[in-house]
XYZ file of C-alpha atoms in Angstrom:
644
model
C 17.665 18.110 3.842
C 19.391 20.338 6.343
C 21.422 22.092 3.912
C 18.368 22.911 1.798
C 16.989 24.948 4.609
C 20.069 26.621 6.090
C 20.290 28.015 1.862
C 17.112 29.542 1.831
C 17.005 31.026 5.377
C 20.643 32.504 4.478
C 19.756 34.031 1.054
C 17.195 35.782 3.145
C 19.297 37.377 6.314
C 22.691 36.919 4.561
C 21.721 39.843 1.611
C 22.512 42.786 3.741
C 25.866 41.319 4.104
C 26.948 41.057 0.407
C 26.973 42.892 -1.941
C 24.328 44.391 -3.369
C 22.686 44.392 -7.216
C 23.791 46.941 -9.613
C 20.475 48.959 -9.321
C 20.965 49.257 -5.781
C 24.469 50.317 -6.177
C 22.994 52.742 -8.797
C 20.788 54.443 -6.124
C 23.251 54.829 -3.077
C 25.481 56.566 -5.656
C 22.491 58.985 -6.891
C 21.755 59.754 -2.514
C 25.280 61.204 -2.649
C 24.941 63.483 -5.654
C 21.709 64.745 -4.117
C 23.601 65.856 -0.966
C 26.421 67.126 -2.694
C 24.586 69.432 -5.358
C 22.280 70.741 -2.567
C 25.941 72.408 -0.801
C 26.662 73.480 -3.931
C 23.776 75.465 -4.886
C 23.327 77.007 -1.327
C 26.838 78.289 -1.562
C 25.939 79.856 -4.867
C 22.913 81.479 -3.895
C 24.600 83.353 -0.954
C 27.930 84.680 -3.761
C 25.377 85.237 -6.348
C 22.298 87.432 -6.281
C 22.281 87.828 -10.378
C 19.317 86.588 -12.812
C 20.988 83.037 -13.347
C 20.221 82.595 -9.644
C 16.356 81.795 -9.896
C 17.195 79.608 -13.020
C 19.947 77.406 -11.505
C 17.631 76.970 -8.332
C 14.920 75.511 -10.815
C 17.215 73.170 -12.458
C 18.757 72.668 -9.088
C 15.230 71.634 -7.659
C 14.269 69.449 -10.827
C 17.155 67.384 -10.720
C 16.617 67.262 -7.083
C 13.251 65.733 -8.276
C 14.428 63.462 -10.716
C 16.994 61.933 -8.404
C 14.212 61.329 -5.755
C 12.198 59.586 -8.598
C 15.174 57.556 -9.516
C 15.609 56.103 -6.423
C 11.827 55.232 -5.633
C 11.487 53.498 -8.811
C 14.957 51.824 -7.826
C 13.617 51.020 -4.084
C 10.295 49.652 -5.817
C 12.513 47.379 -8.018
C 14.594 46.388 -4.576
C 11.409 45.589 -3.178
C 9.932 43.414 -5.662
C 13.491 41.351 -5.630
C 13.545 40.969 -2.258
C 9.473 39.766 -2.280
C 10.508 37.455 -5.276
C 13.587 36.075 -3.040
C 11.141 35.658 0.105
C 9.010 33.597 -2.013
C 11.839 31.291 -3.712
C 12.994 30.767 -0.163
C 9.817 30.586 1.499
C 8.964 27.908 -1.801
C 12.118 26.014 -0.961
C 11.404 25.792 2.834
C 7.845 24.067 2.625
C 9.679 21.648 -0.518
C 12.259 20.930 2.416
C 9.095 20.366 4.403
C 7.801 17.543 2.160
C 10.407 15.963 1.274
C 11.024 15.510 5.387
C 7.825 14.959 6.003
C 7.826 11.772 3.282
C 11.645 10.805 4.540
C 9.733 10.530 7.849
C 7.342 8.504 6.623
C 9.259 6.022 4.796
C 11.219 5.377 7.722
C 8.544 4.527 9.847
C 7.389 2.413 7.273
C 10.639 0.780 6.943
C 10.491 0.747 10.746
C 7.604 -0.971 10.734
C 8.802 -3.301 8.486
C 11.735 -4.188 10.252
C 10.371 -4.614 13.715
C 7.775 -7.640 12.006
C 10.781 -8.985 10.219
C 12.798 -8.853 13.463
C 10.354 -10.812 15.130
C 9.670 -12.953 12.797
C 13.528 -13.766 12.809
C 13.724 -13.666 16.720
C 10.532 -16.245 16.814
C 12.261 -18.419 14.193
C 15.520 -18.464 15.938
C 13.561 -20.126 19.208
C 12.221 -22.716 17.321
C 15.285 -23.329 15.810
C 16.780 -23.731 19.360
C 14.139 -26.039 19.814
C 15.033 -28.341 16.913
C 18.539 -28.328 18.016
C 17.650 -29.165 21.982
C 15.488 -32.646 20.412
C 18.587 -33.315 18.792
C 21.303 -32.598 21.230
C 19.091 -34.914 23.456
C 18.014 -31.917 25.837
C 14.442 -32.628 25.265
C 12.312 -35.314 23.860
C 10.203 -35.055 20.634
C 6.791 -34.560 22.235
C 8.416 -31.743 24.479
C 9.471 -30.215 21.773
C 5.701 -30.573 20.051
C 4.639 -29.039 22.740
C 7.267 -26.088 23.060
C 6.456 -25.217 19.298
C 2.980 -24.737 19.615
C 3.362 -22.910 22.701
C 5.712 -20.361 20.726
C 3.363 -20.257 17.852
C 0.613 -19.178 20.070
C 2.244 -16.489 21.518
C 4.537 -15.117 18.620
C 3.824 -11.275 19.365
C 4.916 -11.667 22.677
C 8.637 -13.386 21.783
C 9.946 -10.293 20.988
C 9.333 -8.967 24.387
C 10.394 -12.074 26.915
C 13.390 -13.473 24.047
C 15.010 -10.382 23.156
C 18.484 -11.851 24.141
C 17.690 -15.190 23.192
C 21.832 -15.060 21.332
C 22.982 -14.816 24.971
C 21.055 -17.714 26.706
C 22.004 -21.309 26.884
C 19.346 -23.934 25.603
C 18.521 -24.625 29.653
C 17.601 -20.902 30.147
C 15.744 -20.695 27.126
C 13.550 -23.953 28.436
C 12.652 -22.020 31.515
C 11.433 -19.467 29.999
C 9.510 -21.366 27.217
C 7.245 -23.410 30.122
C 5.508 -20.339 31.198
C 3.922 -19.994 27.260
C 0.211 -21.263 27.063
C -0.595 -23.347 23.756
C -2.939 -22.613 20.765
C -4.448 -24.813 18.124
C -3.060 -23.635 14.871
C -1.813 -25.590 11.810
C 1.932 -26.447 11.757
C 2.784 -27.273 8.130
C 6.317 -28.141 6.570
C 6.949 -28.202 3.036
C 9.096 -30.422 1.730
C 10.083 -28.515 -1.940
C 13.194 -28.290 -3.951
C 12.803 -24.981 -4.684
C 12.183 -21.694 -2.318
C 12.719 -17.798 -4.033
C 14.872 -16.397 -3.388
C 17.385 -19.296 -2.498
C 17.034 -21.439 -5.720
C 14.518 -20.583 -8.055
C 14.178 -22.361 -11.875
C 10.246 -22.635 -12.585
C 7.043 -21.377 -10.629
C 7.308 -23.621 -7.631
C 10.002 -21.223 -6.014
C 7.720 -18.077 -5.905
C 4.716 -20.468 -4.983
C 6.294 -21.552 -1.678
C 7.387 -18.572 -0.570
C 4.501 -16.260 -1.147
C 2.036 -19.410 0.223
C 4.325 -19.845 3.111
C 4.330 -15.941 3.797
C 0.833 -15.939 3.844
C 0.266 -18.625 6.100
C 2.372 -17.695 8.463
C 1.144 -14.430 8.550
C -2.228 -15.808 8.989
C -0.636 -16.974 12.596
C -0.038 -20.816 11.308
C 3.410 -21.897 11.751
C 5.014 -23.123 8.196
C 8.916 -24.138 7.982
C 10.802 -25.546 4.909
C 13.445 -28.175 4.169
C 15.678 -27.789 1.065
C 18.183 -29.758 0.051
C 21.965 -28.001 0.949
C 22.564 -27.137 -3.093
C 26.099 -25.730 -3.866
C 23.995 -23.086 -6.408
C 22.257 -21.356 -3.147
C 21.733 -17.630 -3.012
C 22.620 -17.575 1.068
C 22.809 -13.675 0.407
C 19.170 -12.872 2.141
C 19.024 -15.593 4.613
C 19.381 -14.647 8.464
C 20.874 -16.367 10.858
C 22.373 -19.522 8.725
C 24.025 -21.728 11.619
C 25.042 -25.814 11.400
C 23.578 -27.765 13.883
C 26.032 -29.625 15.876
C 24.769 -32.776 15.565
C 24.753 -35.506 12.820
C 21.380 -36.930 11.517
C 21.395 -40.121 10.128
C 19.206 -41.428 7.306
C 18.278 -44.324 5.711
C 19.708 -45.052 1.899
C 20.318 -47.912 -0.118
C 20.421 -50.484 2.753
C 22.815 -48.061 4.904
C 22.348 -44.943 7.305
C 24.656 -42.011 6.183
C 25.180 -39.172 7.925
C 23.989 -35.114 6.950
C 24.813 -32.135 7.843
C 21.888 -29.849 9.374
C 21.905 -25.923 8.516
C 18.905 -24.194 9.538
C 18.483 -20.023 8.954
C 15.700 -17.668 8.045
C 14.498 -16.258 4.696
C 11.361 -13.578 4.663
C 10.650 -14.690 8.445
C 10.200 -18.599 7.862
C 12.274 -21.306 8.887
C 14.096 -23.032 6.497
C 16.337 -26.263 7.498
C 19.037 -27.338 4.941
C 20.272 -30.751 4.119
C 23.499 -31.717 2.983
C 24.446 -35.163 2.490
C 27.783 -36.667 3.632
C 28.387 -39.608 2.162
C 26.664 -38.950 -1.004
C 27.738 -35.190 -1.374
C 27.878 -35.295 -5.129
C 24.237 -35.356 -5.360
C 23.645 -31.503 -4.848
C 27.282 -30.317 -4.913
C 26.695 -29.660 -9.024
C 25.425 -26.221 -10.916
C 22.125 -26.843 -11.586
C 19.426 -27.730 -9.507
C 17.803 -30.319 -12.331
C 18.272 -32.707 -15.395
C 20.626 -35.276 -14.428
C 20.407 -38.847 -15.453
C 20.385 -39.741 -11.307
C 17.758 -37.268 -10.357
C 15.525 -40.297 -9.020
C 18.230 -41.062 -6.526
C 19.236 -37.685 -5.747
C 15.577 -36.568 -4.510
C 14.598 -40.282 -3.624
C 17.591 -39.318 -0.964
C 16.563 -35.754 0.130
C 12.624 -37.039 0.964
C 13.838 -39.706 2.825
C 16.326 -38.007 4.738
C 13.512 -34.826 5.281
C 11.139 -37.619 6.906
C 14.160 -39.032 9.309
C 14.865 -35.451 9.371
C 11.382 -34.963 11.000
C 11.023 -37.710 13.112
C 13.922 -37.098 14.835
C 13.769 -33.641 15.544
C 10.228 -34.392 17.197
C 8.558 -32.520 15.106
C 4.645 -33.103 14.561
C 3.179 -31.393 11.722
C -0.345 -31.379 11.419
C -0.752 -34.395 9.311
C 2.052 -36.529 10.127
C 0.686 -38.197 13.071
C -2.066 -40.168 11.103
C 0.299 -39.739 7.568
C -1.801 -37.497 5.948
C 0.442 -36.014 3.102
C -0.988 -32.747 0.800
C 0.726 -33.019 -2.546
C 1.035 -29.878 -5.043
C 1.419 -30.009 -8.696
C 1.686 -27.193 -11.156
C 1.789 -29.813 -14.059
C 1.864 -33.453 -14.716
C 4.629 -32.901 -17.372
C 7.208 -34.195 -15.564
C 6.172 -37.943 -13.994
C 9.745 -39.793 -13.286
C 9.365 -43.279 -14.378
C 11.792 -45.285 -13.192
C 12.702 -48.947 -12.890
C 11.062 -50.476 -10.002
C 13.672 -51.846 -7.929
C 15.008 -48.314 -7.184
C 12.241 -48.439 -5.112
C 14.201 -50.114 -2.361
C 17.023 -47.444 -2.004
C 14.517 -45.561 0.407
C 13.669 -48.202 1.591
C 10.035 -48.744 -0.217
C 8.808 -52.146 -1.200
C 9.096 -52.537 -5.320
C 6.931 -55.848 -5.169
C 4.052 -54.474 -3.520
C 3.640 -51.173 -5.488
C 4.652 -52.055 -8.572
C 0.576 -52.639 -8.759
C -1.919 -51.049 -11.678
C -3.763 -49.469 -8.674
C -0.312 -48.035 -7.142
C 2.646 -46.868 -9.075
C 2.814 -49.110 -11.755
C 2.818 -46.697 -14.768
C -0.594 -46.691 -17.408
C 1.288 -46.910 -20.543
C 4.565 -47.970 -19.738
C 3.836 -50.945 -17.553
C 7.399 -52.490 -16.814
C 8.146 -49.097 -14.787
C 6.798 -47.368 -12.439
C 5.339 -43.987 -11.858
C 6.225 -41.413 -9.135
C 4.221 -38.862 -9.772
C 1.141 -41.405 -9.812
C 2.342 -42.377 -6.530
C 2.057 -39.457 -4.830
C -1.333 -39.047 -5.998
C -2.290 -42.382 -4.896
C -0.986 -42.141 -1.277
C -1.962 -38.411 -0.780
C -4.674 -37.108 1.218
C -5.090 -33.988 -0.709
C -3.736 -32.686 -4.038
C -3.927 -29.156 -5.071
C -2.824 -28.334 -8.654
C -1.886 -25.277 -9.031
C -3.480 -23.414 -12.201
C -5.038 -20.337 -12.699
C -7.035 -20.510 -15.238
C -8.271 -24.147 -15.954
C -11.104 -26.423 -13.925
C -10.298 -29.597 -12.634
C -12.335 -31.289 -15.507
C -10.511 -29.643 -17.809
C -7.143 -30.535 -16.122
C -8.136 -34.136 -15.901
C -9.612 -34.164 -19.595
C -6.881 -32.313 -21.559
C -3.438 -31.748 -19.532
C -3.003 -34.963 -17.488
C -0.604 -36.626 -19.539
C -1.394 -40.259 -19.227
C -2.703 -39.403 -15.762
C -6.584 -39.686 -16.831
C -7.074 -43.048 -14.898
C -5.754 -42.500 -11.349
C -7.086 -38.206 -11.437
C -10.577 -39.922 -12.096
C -10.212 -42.445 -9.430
C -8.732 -39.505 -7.149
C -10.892 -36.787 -8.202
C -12.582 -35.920 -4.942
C -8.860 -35.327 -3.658
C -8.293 -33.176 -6.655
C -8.252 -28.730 -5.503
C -7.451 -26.163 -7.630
C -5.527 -23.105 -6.869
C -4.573 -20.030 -8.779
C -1.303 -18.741 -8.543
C -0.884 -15.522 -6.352
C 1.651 -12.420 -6.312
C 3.525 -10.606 -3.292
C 1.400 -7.189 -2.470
C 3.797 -6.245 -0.532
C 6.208 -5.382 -3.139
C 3.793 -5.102 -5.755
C 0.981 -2.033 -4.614
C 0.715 0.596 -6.430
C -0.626 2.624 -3.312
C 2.848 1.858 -1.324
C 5.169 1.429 -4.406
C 8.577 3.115 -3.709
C 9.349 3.276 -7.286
C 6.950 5.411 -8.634
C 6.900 8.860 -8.775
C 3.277 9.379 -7.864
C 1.645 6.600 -5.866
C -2.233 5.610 -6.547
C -5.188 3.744 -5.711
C -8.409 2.760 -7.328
C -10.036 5.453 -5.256
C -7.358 7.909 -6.861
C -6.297 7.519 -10.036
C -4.104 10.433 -10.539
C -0.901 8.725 -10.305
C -1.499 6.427 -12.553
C -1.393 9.868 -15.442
C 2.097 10.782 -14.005
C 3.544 7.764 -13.671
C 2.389 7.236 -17.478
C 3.735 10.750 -18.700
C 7.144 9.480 -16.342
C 7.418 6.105 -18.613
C 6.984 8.133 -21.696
C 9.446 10.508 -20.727
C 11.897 7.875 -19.294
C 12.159 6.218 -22.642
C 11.806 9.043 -25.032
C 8.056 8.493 -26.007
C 5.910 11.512 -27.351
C 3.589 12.678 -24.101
C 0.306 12.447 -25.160
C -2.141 11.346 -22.370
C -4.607 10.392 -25.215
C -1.703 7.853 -26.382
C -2.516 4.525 -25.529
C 0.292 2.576 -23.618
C 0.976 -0.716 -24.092
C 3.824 -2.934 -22.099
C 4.686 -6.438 -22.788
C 6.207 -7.884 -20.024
C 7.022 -11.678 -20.979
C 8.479 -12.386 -24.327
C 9.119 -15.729 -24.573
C 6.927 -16.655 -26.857
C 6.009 -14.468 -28.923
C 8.647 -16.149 -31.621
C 5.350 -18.507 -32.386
C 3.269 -15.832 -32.807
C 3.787 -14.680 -36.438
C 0.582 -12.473 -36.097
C 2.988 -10.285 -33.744
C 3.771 -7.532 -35.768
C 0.910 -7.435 -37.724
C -1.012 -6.924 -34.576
C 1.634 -4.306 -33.313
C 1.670 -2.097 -36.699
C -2.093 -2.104 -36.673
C -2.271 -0.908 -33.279
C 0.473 1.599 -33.713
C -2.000 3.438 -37.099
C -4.233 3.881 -33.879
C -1.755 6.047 -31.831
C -0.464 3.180 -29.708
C 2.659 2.927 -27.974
C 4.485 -0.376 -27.342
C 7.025 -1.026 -24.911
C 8.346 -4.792 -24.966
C 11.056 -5.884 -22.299
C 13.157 -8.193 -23.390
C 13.471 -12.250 -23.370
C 15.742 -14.761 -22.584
C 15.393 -15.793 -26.250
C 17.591 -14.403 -28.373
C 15.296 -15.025 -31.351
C 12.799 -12.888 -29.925
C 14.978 -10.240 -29.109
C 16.394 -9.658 -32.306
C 12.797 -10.308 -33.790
C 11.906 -7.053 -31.519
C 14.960 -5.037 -32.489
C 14.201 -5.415 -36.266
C 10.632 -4.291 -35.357
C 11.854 -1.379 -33.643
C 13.831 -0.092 -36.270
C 10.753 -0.987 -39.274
C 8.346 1.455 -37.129
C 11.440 3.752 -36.934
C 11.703 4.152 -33.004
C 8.613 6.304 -33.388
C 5.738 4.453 -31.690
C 7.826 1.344 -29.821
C 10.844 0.873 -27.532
C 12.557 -2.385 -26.568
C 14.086 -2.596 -23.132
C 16.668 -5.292 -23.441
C 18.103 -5.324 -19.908
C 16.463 -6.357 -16.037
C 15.803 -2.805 -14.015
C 13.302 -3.506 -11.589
C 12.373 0.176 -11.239
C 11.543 0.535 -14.595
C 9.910 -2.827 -14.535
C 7.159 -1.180 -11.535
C 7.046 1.818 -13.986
C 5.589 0.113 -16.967
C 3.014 -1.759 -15.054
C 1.983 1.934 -14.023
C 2.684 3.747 -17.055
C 0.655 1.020 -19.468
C -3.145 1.281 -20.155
C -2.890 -2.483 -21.604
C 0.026 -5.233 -20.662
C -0.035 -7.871 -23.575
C 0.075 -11.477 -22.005
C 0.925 -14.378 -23.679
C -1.370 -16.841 -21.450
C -3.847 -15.738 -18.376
C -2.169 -18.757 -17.155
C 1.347 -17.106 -16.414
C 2.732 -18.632 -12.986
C 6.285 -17.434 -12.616
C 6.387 -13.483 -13.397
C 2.468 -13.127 -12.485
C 2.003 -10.692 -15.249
C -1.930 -10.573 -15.238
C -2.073 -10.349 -11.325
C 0.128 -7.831 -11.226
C -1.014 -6.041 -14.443
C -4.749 -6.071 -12.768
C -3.441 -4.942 -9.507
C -1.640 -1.763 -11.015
C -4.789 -0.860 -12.996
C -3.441 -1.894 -16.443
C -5.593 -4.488 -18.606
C -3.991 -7.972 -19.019
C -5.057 -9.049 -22.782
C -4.209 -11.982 -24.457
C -1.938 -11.722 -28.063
C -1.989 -14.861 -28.791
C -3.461 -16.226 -31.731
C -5.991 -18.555 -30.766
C -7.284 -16.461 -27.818
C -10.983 -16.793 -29.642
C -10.809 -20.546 -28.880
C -9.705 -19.445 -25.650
C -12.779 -17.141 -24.990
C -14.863 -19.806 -25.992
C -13.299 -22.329 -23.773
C -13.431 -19.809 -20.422
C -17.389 -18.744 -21.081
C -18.576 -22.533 -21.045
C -15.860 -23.979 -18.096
C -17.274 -24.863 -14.599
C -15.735 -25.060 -11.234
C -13.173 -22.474 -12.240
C -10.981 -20.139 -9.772
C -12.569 -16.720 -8.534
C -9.678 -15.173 -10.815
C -10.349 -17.258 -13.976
C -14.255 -15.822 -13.185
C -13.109 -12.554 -12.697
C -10.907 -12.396 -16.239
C -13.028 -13.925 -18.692
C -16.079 -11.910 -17.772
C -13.652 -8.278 -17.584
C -11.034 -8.447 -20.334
C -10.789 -12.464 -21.641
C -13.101 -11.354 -24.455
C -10.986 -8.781 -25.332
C -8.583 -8.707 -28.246
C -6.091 -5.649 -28.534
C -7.669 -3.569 -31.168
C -11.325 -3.998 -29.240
C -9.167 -3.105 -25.624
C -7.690 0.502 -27.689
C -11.018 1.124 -29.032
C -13.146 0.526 -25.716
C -10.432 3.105 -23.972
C -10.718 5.644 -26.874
C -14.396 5.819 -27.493
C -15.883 5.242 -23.596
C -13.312 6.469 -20.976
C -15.573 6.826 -18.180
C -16.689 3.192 -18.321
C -13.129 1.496 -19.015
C -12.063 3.740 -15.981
C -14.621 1.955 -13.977
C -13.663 -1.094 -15.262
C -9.752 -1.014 -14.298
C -10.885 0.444 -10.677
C -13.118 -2.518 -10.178
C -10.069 -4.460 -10.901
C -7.450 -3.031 -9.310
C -9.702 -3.679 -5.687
C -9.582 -7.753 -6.133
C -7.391 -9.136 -4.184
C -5.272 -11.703 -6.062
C -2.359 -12.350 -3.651
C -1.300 -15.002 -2.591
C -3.196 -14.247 0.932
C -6.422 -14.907 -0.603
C -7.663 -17.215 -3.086
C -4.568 -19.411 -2.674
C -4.242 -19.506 0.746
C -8.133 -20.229 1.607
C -7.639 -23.196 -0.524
C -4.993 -24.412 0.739
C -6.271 -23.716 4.125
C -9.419 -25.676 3.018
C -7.236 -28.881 2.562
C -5.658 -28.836 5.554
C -9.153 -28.636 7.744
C -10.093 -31.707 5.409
C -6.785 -33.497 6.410
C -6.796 -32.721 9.804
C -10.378 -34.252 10.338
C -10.002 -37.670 8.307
């Protein structure tokens, strides 16, 4: 930035100095032939008194005249380059002057970013100590209940009183904590096998982490326990330490001993398990789909709960074993055989039972999934779209009999997205930033896409991104639907799939519509990724109910229009208009854009522009994130828990 001013100041004072254009070389030169002619003619005029005096006089005087013209009209040409300099320089000096002024502000953004995550990490560190005091046998499990709370309640202050919390002992570190006053908040611990970005496979990853985030920043405390896999991504966690203690847990008629890692990812606690003993069970490349999956988690819950107890930790819930269980399907149930019941040391005889575990169809095993929705307090299922009689009535799997019984535990939640990362207002990928108040950005960041990818720049062009292409191989109305759209002046740009079938399905339609109207972007760049939900007028989704990239959240959000392309999306409108009990967001999308098809979305933008503006700035104001409808439901189930 520097050097961009010290250029422009110098090609101001440093002109002098050089050397000068031609046409000002031009006019010294003619100042000296004026001088020199004058002596001449004087000289001449004194030796000559003949008639060719008054003549060479005249001629003398005109060229005199002409010279002086010559070197106005040069000085007015000097002039108007040095003007024309001033302004380039004066032109680069206040673009010098933005691009400071925005350097300034993204660092105190990214200050401000820094200092929460700081003391997020600093207030996660303490209570880290504090698990590690319980089990060092400093202090006893209701101390450390205590200590917790008192830390949660006064979180803003840690920063201030534990600043050098790496240089104190445990002992100091007690001191200090007594003086903290407590606060009635919820302290919740999720017990998952999945966290982003640690280990992520399906939905569940994203789902703790931007539930957790939101809770915590909320003011509740919320800490998770993983199992130790070998296939971690350690890269963003902070602070990753072993606890020096063994913790013992119960398996298969034995206690074995585990290894305790705790660390810090996005500001939350996260605690680590690794078994000893039985150190094949996560020591493998994949996280599922093993034939001893049942024993391998069977061990990780059992050792979380000994995990808990003896860390003297007291979640809201645990006291009075009130358990919250989330599902984002019932797809997967694990039926097993029920003596494996006993490895954690459960009782086979007694819940092998129709009314327990026993399984509906397969009666000789037993069900775990039916288990935990037996013997929880709560369940929230996790779907965006669908009502909990619809769930119950068409996707339980076999499930029918115990969700019925159950169904006043039953919540549903939508799935959320991080704004944080994903506002179009604060986006650091964009060339233009915008809002629904100011829409402006939106037109550059579209003519940026087009130019990005070598698409014609036409604002009346319609822009349509596909984000997820999985399965769009089962769609064979696909390129139908893209060629008619493309006689409209559409523009598609697909990104590509994990499925090679689709991708060379989109290559080959690439190439038929001659690289004219469509480009396929067969590689990951999250830049251009933030770009196409700006660019687009339309995103194509495959399902409304699209937990793991959040494509219609974050397609709403950036003030593109999430329409289904799939080819029963009339039964799908019909289903929506007639459902009950739905989420605010299933609401929200049938009534703005679930009735849509493409070709209606292209024509609605082309013939009433005003009105679909409207439309996408009344969308792009809902708040979708995981802060809101997710967390207040969530939120909801824990009140209910805490009061039965």
């Amino acid at each position: 930035m520097e050097s961009v001013i010290n250029s422009a100041i110098l090609s101001l004072t440093g002109f002098p100095k050089s050397n000068p254009p031609l046409h000002h070389q031009k006019a010294v030169k003619a100042r000296r032939t004026v001088c020199c002619s004058l002596s001449s003619s004087s000289t001449s005029k004194n030796s000559n008194n003949g008639g060719d005096a008054n003549g060479l006089l005249k001629e003398e005087e005109e060229e005199k005249y002409n010279d002086i013209w010559e070197l106005f009209k040069e000085a007015q040409q000097n002039i108007l380059y040095l003007n024309k300099q001033r302004l380039v320089a004066v032109e680069e000096l206040n673009k010098a002057n933005r691009e400071k002024q925005l350097l300034l502000d993204k660092i105190q953004q990214s200050e401000a970013v820094n200092k929460l995550g700081n003391e997020q990490s600093l207030w996660w560190e303490l209570l880290l100590r504090i698990d590690s005091m319980v089990l060092t046998g400093l202090i006893d499990s209701a101390e450390a209940s205590g200590l917790r709370k008192t830390v949660m309640g006064n979180k803003f202050s840690v920063a201030l009183v534990f600043f050098d919390i790496r240089q104190k002992t445990d002992a100091e570190l007690l001191a200090k904590l007594r003086h903290f006053s407590d606060k009635n908040i919820f302290h919740i611990i999720q017990i998952c096998t999945e966290m982003e970005p640690l280990v992520s496979v399906g939905s569940l990853s994203s789902y703790v982490t931007g539930l957790s985030k939101a809770l915590q920043k909320k003011g509740h405390m919320v800490e998770v326990i993983l199992p130790k896999y070998a296939c971690l991504d350690l890269t963003e966690m902070q602070g990753l330490r072993e606890i020096e203690a063994e913790l013992y847990s119960y398996f298969n008629g034995q206690l074995h001993g585990n290894k305790i890692w705790t660390g810090i990812v996005h500001g939350i606690g996260v605690t680590l398990i690794q078994p000893l003993y039985y150190s094949s069970f996560f020591d493998r490349e994949r996280v599922y789909g093993y034939s001893d999956d049942f024993e391998r988690f069977t061990y990780f819950s059992r050792a979380s709960l000994d995990y808990i107890a003896k860390s003297g930790k007291q979640p809201d819930g645990l006291g009075g074993t009130r358990v919250l269980l989330t599902c984002h399907d019932f797809d997967s149930q694990c039926l097993e055989q029920p003596d494996k019941l006993a490895l954690c040391g459960l009782d086979p005889a007694s819940l092998h039972r129709p009314d327990r575990l026993q399984d509906h169809s397969m009666t000789h095993l037993v069900n775990v999934l039916k288990g935990g929705l037996v013997y929880s307090n709560k369940v929230v299922i996790v779907s965006s779209m669908y009502s909990k009689e619809r769930i119950i009535s068409s996707f339980c799997h076999g499930l029918e009999p115990t969700l019925a019984i159950h169904k006043d535990k039953l919540l549903v939640s939508p799935c959320g997205f991080d704004n944080s990362t994903w506002d179009p207002s604060k986006d650091k990928f964009l060339p233009k930033n915008y809002s629904a108040d100011d829409l402006e950005g939106k037109s550059i960041c579209k003519v940026a896409l087009q130019q990005q990818l070598g698409l014609s720049r036409n604002s009346s062009t319609v822009l349509v991104g596909c984000i997820s292409t999985e399965l769009l191989d089962f769609d064979p109305n696909i390129q139908k639907v893209v060629w008619n759209a493309t006689q409209k002046n559409v523009q598609f740009i697909f990104v590509g799939s994990k499925v090679k079938s689709v991708n060379g399905a989109l290559e080959y339609l690439q190439k038929e519509l001659k690289d004219e109207t469509m480009r396929f972007v067969n590689k990951y760049d999250e830049a251009l990724l933030h770009l196409i939900y700006a660019g687009s007028d339309i995103i194509l989704c495959q399902s409304f109910h699209d937990p793991l990239p959040q494509v219609p959240l974050k397609a709403l959000k950036y003030g593109a229009a999430p329409v289904a392309v799939t080819s029963n999306e009339n039964k799908f409108r019909h289903f929506v208009a007639h459902e009950q009990e739905t989420t605010r967001f299933s609401q929200f999308i049938s009534s703005a854009f679930g009735y849509l098809s493409l070709s209606q979305a292209v024509d609605e933008i082309k013939n009433n522009p005003s009105k679909w503006k409207q439309k996408i700035a009344d969308a792009m104001v809902k708040d979708f994130s995981w802060n809101a409808e997710c967390y207040d439901v969530h939120v909801s189930a824990y009140t209910a828990m805490k009061s039965l």
